[in-house]
Structure formats: structure tokens, C-alpha cells
Coordinates of C-alpha atoms in Angstrom, one line a residue:
Chain A
X1 CA 24.2 7.7 0.8
X2 CA 27.4 8.4 2.6
X3 CA 25.6 7.4 5.7
X4 CA 24.9 4.0 4.3
X5 CA 28.5 3.5 3.2
X6 CA 29.6 4.4 6.7
X7 CA 27.3 1.8 8.2
X8 CA 28.5 -0.8 5.7
X9 CA 32.0 0.0 6.9
X10 CA 31.0 -0.4 10.5
X11 CA 29.4 -3.7 9.7
X12 CA 32.5 -5.0 7.9
X13 CA 34.7 -3.8 10.7
X14 CA 32.7 -6.0 13.0
X15 CA 33.4 -8.9 10.8
X16 CA 36.7 -10.7 11.5
X17 CA 39.0 -11.9 8.8
X18 CA 38.0 -15.6 8.9
X19 CA 34.3 -14.8 8.5
X20 CA 35.0 -12.6 5.5
X21 CA 36.7 -15.5 3.9
X22 CA 33.7 -17.7 4.5
X23 CA 31.4 -15.0 3.1
X24 CA 31.2 -16.3 -0.4
X25 CA 30.2 -19.8 0.6
X26 CA 27.6 -18.6 3.0
X27 CA 25.8 -16.4 0.6
X28 CA 24.6 -19.5 -1.3
X29 CA 22.8 -20.8 1.7
X30 CA 21.2 -17.5 2.7
X31 CA 17.6 -18.0 3.4
X32 CA 16.0 -16.5 6.5
X33 CA 19.2 -14.6 6.7
X34 CA 18.9 -13.7 3.0
X35 CA 19.1 -10.0 3.8
X36 CA 22.5 -10.7 5.2
X37 CA 23.8 -11.9 1.9
X38 CA 21.6 -9.8 -0.4
X39 CA 23.9 -9.4 -3.3
X40 CA 22.1 -6.5 -4.9
X41 CA 24.4 -3.5 -4.6
X42 CA 22.2 -0.5 -4.1
X43 CA 21.0 0.9 -7.4
X44 CA 19.7 4.0 -5.7
X45 CA 21.3 4.4 -2.3
X46 CA 20.3 1.0 -1.1
X47 CA 22.8 -0.2 1.4
X48 CA 25.0 -2.9 0.0
X49 CA 25.3 -4.5 3.5
X50 CA 22.1 -3.6 5.3
X51 CA 23.7 -3.4 8.8
X52 CA 24.4 -0.5 11.0
X53 CA 26.4 -1.3 14.1
X54 CA 26.6 1.7 16.4
X55 CA 30.2 2.6 17.3
X56 CA 31.1 1.0 20.6
X57 CA 28.4 -1.7 20.5
X58 CA 29.4 -5.3 20.9
X59 CA 28.5 -7.3 17.8
X60 CA 28.2 -11.0 17.8
X61 CA 29.1 -11.9 14.3
X62 CA 28.1 -15.0 12.4
X63 CA 31.3 -16.9 11.5
X64 CA 29.8 -18.0 8.2
X65 CA 28.2 -15.0 6.7
X66 CA 29.4 -12.1 8.8
X67 CA 26.0 -10.9 9.8
X68 CA 26.3 -8.9 13.0
X69 CA 23.9 -9.5 15.9
X70 CA 23.2 -7.6 19.1
X71 CA 22.9 -10.7 21.2
X72 CA 24.6 -14.0 21.3
X73 CA 21.3 -15.8 21.3
X74 CA 20.3 -14.2 18.0
X75 CA 23.6 -15.3 16.4
X76 CA 23.3 -18.8 17.7
X77 CA 19.7 -19.2 16.4
X78 CA 20.7 -17.7 13.1
X79 CA 23.5 -20.3 12.7
X80 CA 21.1 -23.1 13.3
X81 CA 18.5 -21.8 10.9
X82 CA 20.5 -20.6 8.0
X83 CA 23.8 -22.5 7.9
X84 CA 24.0 -26.2 7.6
X85 CA 26.7 -28.4 9.1
X86 CA 27.2 -26.9 12.5
X87 CA 30.1 -28.1 14.7
X88 CA 29.5 -29.6 18.1
X89 CA 29.7 -26.3 20.0
X90 CA 27.6 -24.4 17.6
X91 CA 25.0 -27.2 17.7
X92 CA 24.9 -27.0 21.5
X93 CA 24.7 -23.3 21.5
X94 CA 21.8 -23.4 19.0
X95 CA 19.9 -25.9 21.1
X96 CA 20.4 -23.9 24.3
X97 CA 19.3 -20.7 22.4
X98 CA 16.2 -22.5 21.2
X99 CA 15.2 -23.6 24.7
X100 CA 15.7 -20.1 25.9
X101 CA 13.7 -18.7 23.0
X102 CA 10.9 -21.2 23.8
X103 CA 10.7 -20.1 27.4
X104 CA 10.5 -16.4 26.4
X105 CA 7.9 -17.2 23.9
X106 CA 5.8 -18.9 26.5
X107 CA 6.0 -15.9 28.7
X108 CA 5.1 -13.6 25.9
X109 CA 2.1 -15.8 25.0
X110 CA 0.8 -15.6 28.6
X111 CA 1.2 -11.8 28.6
X112 CA -0.5 -11.4 25.2
X113 CA -3.3 -13.6 26.2
X114 CA -3.8 -11.4 29.3
X115 CA -3.8 -8.3 27.1
X116 CA -6.4 -9.9 24.8
X117 CA -8.6 -10.7 27.7
X118 CA -8.2 -7.2 29.1
X119 CA -9.0 -5.7 25.6
X120 CA -12.1 -7.9 25.3
X121 CA -13.5 -7.1 28.8
X122 CA -12.4 -3.5 28.5
X123 CA -14.4 -3.1 25.4
X124 CA -17.3 -5.1 26.7
X125 CA -17.4 -2.6 29.6
X126 CA -17.0 0.4 27.4
X127 CA -19.9 -0.7 25.1
X128 CA -22.1 -1.4 28.2
X129 CA -21.4 2.1 29.5
X130 CA -21.2 4.2 26.3
X131 CA -22.7 2.1 23.5
Chain B
X1 CA -7.1 10.1 -6.4
X2 CA -10.2 8.9 -4.7
X3 CA -13.4 9.2 -6.6
X4 CA -15.6 9.1 -3.7
X5 CA -16.5 12.7 -3.2
X6 CA -16.5 13.5 -6.9
X7 CA -18.5 10.5 -7.9
X8 CA -21.0 11.3 -5.2
X9 CA -21.3 14.6 -6.9
X10 CA -21.7 12.9 -10.3
X11 CA -24.5 10.9 -8.8
X12 CA -26.1 13.9 -7.2
X13 CA -26.3 15.4 -10.7
X14 CA -27.7 12.3 -12.1
X15 CA -30.6 12.4 -9.7
X16 CA -32.6 15.3 -11.0
X17 CA -32.0 14.1 -14.6
X18 CA -33.2 10.7 -13.7
X19 CA -36.1 11.9 -11.7
X20 CA -37.3 14.2 -14.5
X21 CA -37.2 11.4 -17.0
X22 CA -38.2 8.5 -14.9
X23 CA -41.2 7.6 -12.9
X24 CA -38.9 5.6 -10.7
X25 CA -38.0 8.8 -8.9
X26 CA -37.9 7.2 -5.5
X27 CA -35.4 4.5 -6.3
X28 CA -33.1 7.0 -8.1
X29 CA -32.8 9.3 -5.1
X30 CA -32.3 6.3 -2.8
X31 CA -29.5 5.2 -5.1
X32 CA -28.0 8.6 -4.7
X33 CA -28.1 8.4 -1.0
X34 CA -26.3 5.1 -1.2
X35 CA -23.8 6.1 -3.8
X36 CA -22.5 8.4 -1.1
X37 CA -21.0 5.0 -0.2
X38 CA -19.1 4.3 2.9
X39 CA -19.7 7.6 4.6
X40 CA -23.4 7.6 4.4
X41 CA -23.7 3.9 5.1
X42 CA -21.6 4.2 8.3
X43 CA -23.6 7.2 9.3
X44 CA -26.6 5.0 9.2
X45 CA -25.3 1.9 10.8
X46 CA -22.9 3.3 13.5
X47 CA -24.9 4.0 16.6
X48 CA -22.0 4.1 19.1
X49 CA -20.0 7.3 19.8
X50 CA -17.3 8.1 17.3
X51 CA -14.5 7.7 19.8
X52 CA -15.7 4.2 20.6
X53 CA -16.0 3.3 16.9
X54 CA -12.4 4.5 16.3
X55 CA -11.0 2.8 19.4
X56 CA -12.7 -0.4 18.4
X57 CA -11.0 -0.2 15.0
X58 CA -7.7 0.5 16.5
X59 CA -8.1 -2.4 19.0
X60 CA -9.0 -4.8 16.3
X61 CA -5.7 -4.1 14.6
X62 CA -3.9 -4.3 17.9
X63 CA -5.6 -7.5 18.9
X64 CA -4.9 -9.0 15.5
X65 CA -1.2 -8.3 16.0
X66 CA -1.4 -10.2 19.3
X67 CA -3.2 -13.1 17.6
X68 CA -0.7 -13.2 14.7
X69 CA 2.2 -13.2 17.2
X70 CA 0.7 -16.4 18.7
X71 CA 1.6 -18.1 15.4
X72 CA 5.2 -19.0 16.0
X73 CA 5.7 -21.9 13.7
X74 CA 8.3 -20.8 11.2
X75 CA 7.6 -23.6 8.7
X76 CA 3.9 -22.8 8.8
X77 CA 4.4 -19.1 8.2
X78 CA 6.7 -19.9 5.3
X79 CA 4.3 -22.4 3.8
X80 CA 1.6 -19.8 3.8
X81 CA 4.0 -17.3 2.3
X82 CA 5.3 -19.5 -0.5
X83 CA 2.1 -21.4 -1.3
X84 CA 1.4 -21.1 -5.0
X85 CA 0.3 -22.6 -8.3
X86 CA 1.6 -21.9 -11.7
X87 CA -1.1 -20.5 -14.0
X88 CA -1.2 -20.8 -17.8
X89 CA 0.0 -17.7 -19.4
X90 CA -2.5 -15.6 -21.4
X91 CA -2.0 -16.2 -25.0
X92 CA -0.9 -13.8 -27.7
X93 CA -4.5 -13.3 -28.7
X94 CA -5.5 -12.2 -25.2
X95 CA -2.6 -9.7 -25.1
X96 CA -3.6 -8.2 -28.5
X97 CA -7.2 -8.0 -27.3
X98 CA -6.2 -6.3 -24.1
X99 CA -4.1 -3.8 -26.0
X100 CA -6.9 -3.2 -28.4
X101 CA -9.4 -2.6 -25.5
X102 CA -7.0 -0.2 -23.9
X103 CA -6.4 1.9 -27.0
X104 CA -10.1 1.8 -27.9
X105 CA -11.0 3.0 -24.4
X106 CA -8.5 5.9 -24.7
X107 CA -9.9 6.8 -28.1
X108 CA -13.5 6.8 -26.9
X109 CA -12.4 8.8 -23.9
X110 CA -10.8 11.5 -26.0
X111 CA -13.6 11.7 -28.6
X112 CA -16.5 11.6 -26.2
X113 CA -14.7 13.9 -23.8
X114 CA -14.2 16.6 -26.5
X115 CA -17.4 16.2 -28.4
X116 CA -19.8 14.3 -26.2
X117 CA -22.5 15.7 -23.9
X118 CA -21.3 18.0 -21.1
X119 CA -23.3 16.4 -18.2
X120 CA -20.8 14.1 -16.4
X121 CA -23.2 11.2 -16.0
X122 CA -23.9 11.2 -19.7
X123 CA -20.3 11.6 -20.8
X124 CA -18.4 8.4 -21.7
X125 CA -15.0 10.1 -20.9
X126 CA -16.0 10.8 -17.3
X127 CA -17.5 7.4 -16.8
X128 CA -14.6 5.5 -18.4
X129 CA -12.0 7.3 -16.4
X130 CA -13.6 7.4 -13.0
X131 CA -15.9 4.4 -13.0
X132 CA -14.4 2.0 -15.5
X133 CA -10.7 2.8 -14.8
X134 CA -10.3 4.3 -11.3
X135 CA -13.0 2.4 -9.5
X136 CA -13.4 -0.9 -11.3
X137 CA -10.1 -1.5 -13.0
X138 CA -8.0 -0.5 -10.0
X139 CA -10.2 -2.7 -7.9
X140 CA -9.4 -5.6 -10.1
X141 CA -5.7 -4.9 -9.9
X142 CA -5.6 -5.8 -6.2
X143 CA -8.4 -8.3 -6.0
X144 CA -7.3 -10.3 -9.1
X145 CA -4.1 -9.1 -10.6
X146 CA -2.6 -6.2 -12.4
X147 CA -3.4 -6.3 -16.1
X148 CA -2.4 -2.7 -16.7
X149 CA 0.9 -3.5 -18.5
X150 CA -1.2 -5.4 -21.0
X151 CA -3.9 -2.8 -21.3
X152 CA -2.0 0.5 -20.9
X153 CA -2.9 2.6 -24.0
X154 CA -0.3 5.2 -23.1
X155 CA 2.5 2.7 -23.3
X156 CA 1.0 1.2 -26.4
X157 CA 1.2 4.5 -28.1
X158 CA 4.5 5.7 -26.6
X159 CA 6.2 2.4 -27.2
X160 CA 5.4 2.5 -30.9
X161 CA 7.5 5.6 -31.3
X162 CA 11.3 5.6 -31.7
X163 CA 13.3 6.4 -28.6
X164 CA 16.5 8.3 -27.9
X165 CA 17.2 5.7 -25.1
X166 CA 18.9 8.2 -22.8
X167 CA 19.9 6.5 -19.5
X168 CA 17.2 7.2 -16.9
X169 CA 18.9 9.1 -14.1
X170 CA 19.1 6.6 -11.3
X171 CA 19.2 9.2 -8.5
X172 CA 15.7 10.3 -9.4
X173 CA 14.5 6.8 -8.7
X174 CA 10.8 6.7 -7.9
X175 CA 10.5 10.4 -6.9
X176 CA 9.1 11.5 -10.3
X177 CA 6.4 8.8 -9.9
X178 CA 5.6 10.0 -6.4
X179 CA 5.5 13.6 -7.4
X180 CA 3.3 12.6 -10.4
X181 CA 0.9 10.7 -8.2
X182 CA 0.6 13.5 -5.7
X183 CA 0.1 16.0 -8.5
X184 CA -2.7 14.0 -10.1
X185 CA -4.5 13.7 -6.8
X186 CA -4.0 17.4 -6.1
X187 CA -5.4 18.3 -9.5
X188 CA -8.3 16.0 -8.9
X189 CA -9.1 17.7 -5.7
X190 CA -8.8 21.3 -6.7
X191 CA -10.3 21.2 -10.2
X192 CA -13.8 20.0 -11.2
X193 CA -12.4 17.2 -13.1
X194 CA -15.3 14.8 -12.5
X195 CA -17.8 17.4 -13.6
X196 CA -16.1 18.7 -16.6
X197 CA -15.4 16.2 -19.4
X198 CA -13.4 18.8 -21.5
X199 CA -11.0 19.4 -18.6
X200 CA -10.7 15.7 -17.9
X201 CA -9.9 15.0 -21.6
X202 CA -7.3 17.8 -21.5
X203 CA -5.6 16.1 -18.5
X204 CA -5.7 12.7 -20.3
X205 CA -4.1 14.2 -23.4
X206 CA -1.6 16.0 -21.3
X207 CA -0.8 12.7 -19.5
X208 CA -0.4 11.1 -22.9
X209 CA 2.0 13.9 -23.9
X210 CA 4.1 13.5 -20.9
X211 CA 4.2 9.7 -21.3
X212 CA 5.2 10.0 -24.9
X213 CA 7.9 12.5 -24.1
X214 CA 9.3 10.5 -21.2
X215 CA 9.2 7.3 -23.3
X216 CA 10.9 8.9 -26.3
X217 CA 13.7 10.3 -24.2
X218 CA 14.3 7.4 -21.8
X219 CA 12.8 4.4 -23.6
X220 CA 9.4 2.9 -22.9
X221 CA 10.7 0.3 -20.4
X222 CA 12.6 2.7 -18.2
X223 CA 9.9 5.3 -18.3
X224 CA 6.9 3.1 -17.5
X225 CA 8.7 0.9 -15.0
X226 CA 10.3 3.8 -13.0
X227 CA 8.7 7.1 -13.6
X228 CA 5.1 6.7 -14.8
X229 CA 2.8 7.3 -11.8
X230 CA -0.1 5.3 -13.1
X231 CA 1.9 2.2 -14.0
X232 CA 3.7 2.4 -10.7
X233 CA 0.4 2.7 -8.8
X234 CA -1.2 -0.2 -10.5
X235 CA 2.0 -2.3 -10.1
X236 CA 2.0 -1.5 -6.4
X237 CA -1.7 -2.5 -6.1
X238 CA -1.0 -5.6 -8.1
X239 CA 1.3 -6.8 -5.4
X240 CA -1.7 -7.3 -3.1
X241 CA -3.4 -9.5 -5.7
X242 CA -3.3 -13.3 -5.7
X243 CA -2.2 -13.5 -9.3
X244 CA 1.2 -12.1 -10.1
X245 CA 4.1 -12.6 -12.4
X246 CA 6.7 -14.8 -10.8
X247 CA 10.5 -14.3 -11.2
X248 CA 10.6 -16.7 -14.1
X249 CA 8.1 -14.6 -16.0
X250 CA 5.1 -17.0 -15.7
X251 CA 1.8 -16.2 -14.0
X252 CA 1.5 -17.6 -10.5
X253 CA -1.4 -17.9 -8.1
X254 CA -0.5 -17.0 -4.4
X255 CA -2.5 -16.3 -1.4
X256 CA -3.7 -12.7 -1.4
X257 CA -1.1 -10.2 -0.1
X258 CA 1.7 -12.8 0.2
X259 CA 3.7 -11.1 -2.7
X260 CA 4.1 -8.3 -0.2
X261 CA 6.6 -10.2 1.9
X262 CA 9.0 -9.8 -1.1
X263 CA 10.6 -6.4 -0.9
X264 CA 13.2 -6.9 -3.6
X265 CA 11.5 -4.3 -5.8
X266 CA 11.9 -1.7 -3.1
X267 CA 15.3 -0.2 -3.8
X268 CA 15.6 2.7 -1.5
X269 CA 13.9 5.5 0.2
X270 CA 12.3 6.7 -3.0
X271 CA 10.3 3.5 -3.3
X272 CA 9.3 3.7 0.3
X273 CA 8.2 7.3 -0.5
X274 CA 6.0 6.0 -3.3
X275 CA 4.4 3.3 -1.2
X276 CA 3.6 5.8 1.5
X277 CA 2.2 8.2 -1.1
X278 CA -0.2 5.4 -2.3
X279 CA -1.5 5.1 1.3
X280 CA -1.6 8.8 1.8
X281 CA -3.5 10.0 -1.3
X282 CA -6.7 8.2 -0.4
X283 CA -6.6 9.6 3.1
X284 CA -6.0 13.1 1.7
X285 CA -8.8 13.0 -0.7
X286 CA -11.2 11.8 2.0
X287 CA -9.9 14.3 4.5
X288 CA -10.4 17.5 2.4
X289 CA -14.1 16.6 2.1
X290 CA -14.6 16.7 5.9
X291 CA -15.9 19.5 8.0
X292 CA -12.7 19.4 10.1
X293 CA -10.7 20.4 7.0
X294 CA -13.2 23.2 6.2
X295 CA -12.6 24.4 9.8
X296 CA -8.8 24.4 9.3
X297 CA -8.9 26.0 5.9
X298 CA -11.5 28.7 6.4
X299 CA -9.4 31.0 8.6
X300 CA -6.5 30.7 6.2
X301 CA -8.5 31.4 3.1
X302 CA -10.3 34.2 4.8
X303 CA -7.0 35.7 5.8
X304 CA -6.2 35.9 2.1
X305 CA -4.2 32.8 1.5
X306 CA -4.9 31.4 -2.0
X307 CA -7.0 28.2 -1.6
X308 CA -4.8 26.4 -4.1
X309 CA -1.8 27.0 -1.9
X310 CA -3.6 26.0 1.3
X311 CA -4.5 22.7 -0.4
X312 CA -1.0 22.2 -1.6
X313 CA 0.5 22.9 1.8
X314 CA -2.0 20.5 3.4
X315 CA -0.9 17.8 0.9
X316 CA 2.8 18.3 1.5
X317 CA 2.5 18.5 5.3
X318 CA 0.2 15.5 5.4
X319 CA 2.5 13.5 3.1
X320 CA 5.5 14.5 5.2
X321 CA 3.8 13.4 8.4
X322 CA 2.8 10.0 6.9
X323 CA 6.3 9.4 5.7
X324 CA 7.9 10.5 8.9
X325 CA 5.5 8.4 11.0
X326 CA 6.3 5.3 8.9
X327 CA 10.1 5.9 9.0
X328 CA 10.1 6.5 12.7
X329 CA 8.0 3.5 13.4
X330 CA 10.2 1.3 11.3
X331 CA 13.3 2.7 12.9
X332 CA 11.8 1.9 16.3
X333 CA 12.4 -1.8 15.5
X334 CA 16.1 -1.2 16.0
X335 CA 15.5 -0.6 19.6
X336 CA 12.5 -2.9 20.3
X337 CA 14.0 -5.9 18.4
X338 CA 17.6 -5.2 19.5
X339 CA 19.0 -5.6 16.0
X340 CA 21.8 -4.2 13.9
X341 CA 19.8 -4.1 10.7
X342 CA 20.1 -0.6 9.3
X343 CA 17.0 1.6 9.7
X344 CA 16.8 1.9 6.0
X345 CA 16.7 -1.8 5.6
X346 CA 13.9 -2.2 8.2
X347 CA 11.9 0.5 6.5
X348 CA 12.4 -1.2 3.1
X349 CA 11.3 -4.6 4.3
X350 CA 8.2 -3.5 6.1
X351 CA 7.0 -1.0 3.5
X352 CA 5.1 -3.4 1.2
X353 CA 2.7 -4.3 4.0
X354 CA 1.3 -0.8 3.8
X355 CA 0.0 -1.6 0.3
X356 CA -2.6 -3.9 1.8
X357 CA -3.9 -1.0 3.8
X358 CA -4.0 1.2 0.8
X359 CA -6.0 -1.4 -1.1
X360 CA -8.5 -1.6 1.8
X361 CA -9.0 2.1 1.7
X362 CA -9.4 2.1 -2.1
X363 CA -12.1 -0.6 -1.9
X364 CA -13.9 1.3 0.9
X365 CA -14.0 4.5 -1.0
X366 CA -14.8 3.1 -4.5
X367 CA -16.8 -0.1 -4.3
X368 CA -20.2 1.8 -4.1
X369 CA -19.2 4.0 -7.1
X370 CA -18.1 1.0 -9.1
X371 CA -21.3 -0.9 -8.4
X372 CA -23.8 2.0 -8.8
X373 CA -22.4 3.6 -11.9
X374 CA -21.2 0.5 -13.9
X375 CA -24.6 0.1 -15.6
X376 CA -24.5 3.8 -16.4
X377 CA -21.1 3.2 -18.0
X378 CA -22.3 0.2 -20.0
X379 CA -25.4 2.1 -21.3
X380 CA -23.5 5.2 -22.2
X381 CA -20.8 3.2 -24.0
X382 CA -23.4 1.8 -26.4
X383 CA -23.6 5.3 -27.9
X384 CA -21.0 7.6 -26.5
X385 CA -21.8 10.7 -28.5
X386 CA -25.5 10.6 -28.0
X387 CA -26.4 8.5 -25.0
X388 CA -30.0 7.4 -24.4
X389 CA -32.3 9.7 -22.6
X390 CA -32.8 7.4 -19.6
X391 CA -29.6 6.3 -17.9
X392 CA -29.8 3.6 -15.2
X393 CA -28.0 3.8 -11.9
X394 CA -27.7 0.6 -9.9
X395 CA -29.4 0.8 -6.5
X396 CA -26.6 -0.2 -4.1
X397 CA -27.9 -1.8 -0.9
X398 CA -26.9 -0.2 2.3
X399 CA -24.7 -3.1 3.5
X400 CA -22.2 -2.3 0.8
X401 CA -21.1 0.6 3.1
X402 CA -20.4 -2.1 5.7
X403 CA -18.2 -3.9 3.2
X404 CA -16.2 -0.7 3.0
X405 CA -15.6 -0.6 6.7
X406 CA -14.7 -4.3 6.6
X407 CA -12.3 -3.6 3.8
X408 CA -10.5 -1.0 5.8
X409 CA -10.1 -3.4 8.7
X410 CA -9.3 -6.4 6.4
X411 CA -6.5 -4.4 4.7
X412 CA -5.0 -3.7 8.1
X413 CA -5.3 -7.3 9.2
X414 CA -3.6 -8.5 6.0
X415 CA -0.9 -5.9 6.6
X416 CA -0.4 -7.2 10.2
X417 CA 0.1 -10.7 8.8
X418 CA 2.5 -9.5 6.1
X419 CA 4.5 -7.7 8.7
X420 CA 4.6 -10.8 10.8
X421 CA 5.8 -13.0 8.0
X422 CA 8.4 -10.4 7.0
X423 CA 9.7 -10.2 10.6
X424 CA 10.0 -13.9 10.7
X425 CA 12.0 -13.8 7.5
X426 CA 14.3 -11.0 8.9
X427 CA 15.0 -12.2 12.5
X428 CA 16.4 -15.5 13.7
X429 CA 14.8 -15.1 17.2
X430 CA 11.0 -15.4 17.2
X431 CA 10.6 -13.1 20.2
X432 CA 12.7 -10.6 18.4
X433 CA 10.4 -10.9 15.3
X434 CA 7.4 -10.1 17.5
X435 CA 9.1 -7.1 19.1
X436 CA 10.3 -5.7 15.8
X437 CA 6.6 -5.2 14.9
X438 CA 5.7 -2.9 17.8
X439 CA 6.5 0.3 15.9
X440 CA 4.8 -0.6 12.6
X441 CA 1.8 -1.9 14.6
X442 CA 1.5 1.4 16.4
X443 CA 1.7 3.2 13.0
X444 CA -1.0 0.8 11.6
X445 CA -3.3 1.5 14.5
X446 CA -2.8 5.2 13.9
X447 CA -3.6 4.9 10.2
X448 CA -6.7 2.7 10.9
X449 CA -8.1 5.2 13.4
X450 CA -7.4 8.1 11.1
X451 CA -9.0 6.5 8.1
X452 CA -12.0 5.2 10.0
X453 CA -12.5 8.7 11.3
X454 CA -12.6 10.1 7.8
X455 CA -14.9 7.3 6.6
X456 CA -17.3 8.0 9.5
X457 CA -17.5 11.8 8.8
X458 CA -20.2 13.1 6.5
X459 CA -18.4 13.7 3.2
X460 CA -18.8 16.6 0.9
X461 CA -17.1 18.4 -1.9
X462 CA -13.8 20.0 -1.0
X463 CA -14.5 23.7 0.0
X464 CA -13.1 26.9 -1.6
X465 CA -12.0 25.3 -4.9

């Protein structure tokens, strides 16, 4: 349990003062980032803030709810999905992140299609030989 | 707490009885062959080498992960997740009726168990517990909805007594329920509980005693919600079902398994431990019936180790392995998804998806029993203390075994989808959501292949006990 407390500390250290002030308002809107604002304080050792930022790691922190992210892109996407009323920069960052995400997804789809085809023909072959 | 091997034994006993009394000898022995259920059916139908059969099962799960990851529309995933209709609540009359049925079933179990015939297939206690409750009722808990809180005779009796209302020690969490579940399955494996109605009744009465004691000390709500293994087990299975209680208390119809994306009820490692125990116990019960287990246990028993200890060790080691595999695979998401979510939080959120797998196993192991012996149960119930001379056994067609294999795979496919929906709920980046599932998908492939292997082995009674 002390481990969890330590991780909660680490997370809150990563949060700057302004974001902590905005914490309360953000927890209302929490949705896909609901885990971020999960209000339940652990009845049985459940971490109050379910984050664990390794010491020395750079955290990109959401300015509204304080959720730490390992990549800027994750934070930008989170802002657009969970928090309403983005300012101009945030909106632009969100849209850029979405484009980048879409490109990566396309690449992943091609790879996964290739793997499906390989699985299919691999098993076709195996059944022909062994079945 | 799988009834497969034991009920197969029950049916094997039924065969000579039936064949002596009936001219329909042929059909009875064929029923016995089929009541062996999944194992015998897969033995008949699988003509490919075992490794290919297992690899195919694993590949189906892996491929379904790839297919699920092609669904990238957040709104669509959420729509599937949240689709639902409010259902009218069961009235007061239905609740009183359910309670009455529960208490009556317990009463018949105790009376018939103590004073009824000794042969297991003629004894109402054995049939009520293993066919009516463990096979059929549990099946209904994940296929329809969990009615156990309404039926639970232990709670009805314990709740009627005054309570000291001591606070339930929070730090124990779900561990008493986990230990209770493992203990019940252990007893089921090492004692002839399906063959001996008296012993079974003793256990039922002991369980009632523990329930009453727990409820008197801690209060019925705390005891049955946190520590009672049977209530916890059925509540866990009930989360796979389409009908469940919504947050506002009303009944709600959802798509099957979608309640599993909600992990609010999992509070910490103790609840994860319970979920893994639910998955583990069916595998354990199947595994100790295989020849491989006999091969492992024989040298130990011959070297003088007590068989009971060997079984206990196998259970603890196996459970530890299952739990470790799950925790490691959930933790792997920290790396693969590049996230700062705590390992405990990841394990917590993905844990409910395992229950779909557990439900698939349970169906695979118990459908044949439920079908073949339910007419037996019905006939014996007409006169529990002196059942009729001829007791029917339903002839279960061979394809029911195929339904079992399909259930194992279906459970895994549902689990893959639940993990997918959970990942989308957790991570803002969709590629991150896909990557976060690598670990749990590997664990699911491992579970699938292990359970298909057990299902494809010729089953038997556990040796040395």
C-alpha cells in the first residue's frame, strides 16, 4: 500500500500548481479519462490516483485534470476527447495529434492484415501437411 | 468446482442400474459415453494432431485480437458498450417465490442427503447440488442473469438472525472468498463428494454454519457481499450475463459481457485474486483428471508424500502461476502502451474480461451434465426419499461436445472484445489502446491453449484420492 502512496506522490509531483487548481472542475467532465478523476479513495489499497510516473521520466501533464502522459501526443488527444472548450493552441495540437494517430493506425492496419493473411495461409499449409 | 469428472462418475454408476432395469440398455450406455461431455466428444471429432488443435485455438484468439483492433471507431465501441434497455423489476411475489424455492431446495437437499438412498443418481441432494445448482443454475447466472441473491437460502436463513454488526475487516477484502472458493474446489476434488450424499450434506450444513456465523458477526450484507465464496462466484458470473442490476438499482438488459468493461467493483489486488481464482478452479479440476497429472503426482505419492498434500501444493502452485501470469501480462501494458497508469490500475481494469473466459470454461465442462441429468433430477424430485425404480437419463447428442469447444473459444473472443473496449476507455490514443492489449492477449492465448489441451485429454477421476 505504501507503494501506491508513493506512486500517487510521484504523480502529484508531476502535476504543476495551476493544473491542481483546475482539478476540481475537470473531474466533472471525466469520461474516457474517467480513471484520471476516479474519486474513489481506495477502500482496500486501491490507489487514490492510479498513476505511477517512474522517477526521472518526463510526464506531459494534462493542464485540466493533472493526468500524466508519457507522450505529448497522448496528452493532446486526451485534451480533445475529455475536456471541452480547448483554446486555439490546444485545438491545433489535438488536430495534429489526430492526424498523426490516423497515420499510425493505417500502418498498423496494414501490418495486422498482413499478419492475418500469414496466419490464414500458415494454417492452411499446416493442415495440408499435418491434418 | 467443476462437476465434469464427478458427474461423469455419477453417470457411469447410473448405467448398470439403468441397464439392469431397462430394456433400453443400449441408449443408456450411449448416454453415458456422451455424458463424458466435452472430452469424449472432442476425442471423437478431433482428427488433427493435438498440437495443431491447440495452435488453431490459440490462433483464433490471436486473430480475433487483430480483427477487434481493426475496429477503431470510438463512438461505435462505446455504443456497443452502453447499449441497454431498462427491464421491469421482478415484483414482490417473484422475490418471495424465489426465496421459497431456495429454502425448499436446501431443505430437500438436507433431508434427502441424510435419509435418502445412497446411490448418487437416486439421491436428490447430489442431483440438486451438482445438476440443479452447479451445472444449471450457474449456467443461467452467466447466460441470463444472476438470481442468486434472490434465491440464496443461506442468506435467507442467516439474514433472519440477529447480528452483532462488527465492522468487516477491510484489509481482508476478498481474500476470504478466494480462499473459500479454492477450499471448496479442493474438497470437491479430494473427497468423493459426488458419490456420497451424506458427505455432501455434511458440507452443505457446514457451509450453512459458516454463513450463519459470518453473518451473525459481521452482518448479512457485509458477509455475503464480501466474504461468501458462493455469492461472490455467482455475482462474478452474473457480470457476464445480459441482464444485470444497473447503478440505480433497476434491472437492465445489456449486450452479453458488456458489464465487464465496468471495473468499479474491483477494488484492489484481492478482487483481482478472486477473478483469477474463478478462472483457475475450472482448469484445476479438469487438469487433475488428466493422465499428465497422474504422471506428475505418481512419483511424489510413491515417494511417500501424502496425496492430499500433493493436491494442495498443485492447487497453490497453479493458482500462483495463473495470478502471476495475469499480473505480469497486465503490467506489460506499461511498456507496450507507453503509459503512466499504475500496474495495479491496469490489472484492475482488465481483470473482469477474464470472467468471460471462465464462463466459457464452465459451459464447456457442464452443459452435457446439465442436459443429461436434468430429467433425472426432475424425476427424483417427485419423490426424493423413495425415487422411482427407473430413472431417465437424457441422451445428449454428440455435437453438444462441439458446443463446449465453441464455448471455450467464444468466451475468449468475448474477453478479447471486452479488453478492447476497456483499452479504448483507458487510453486517449487508439494505437496505444491496441498496444496495451498485447500482454493480456498473450495471457489469453496461453489460457486458451491450456484449457483446450485439458478438454482434449481423456478425462478420468483424480488419482490417489
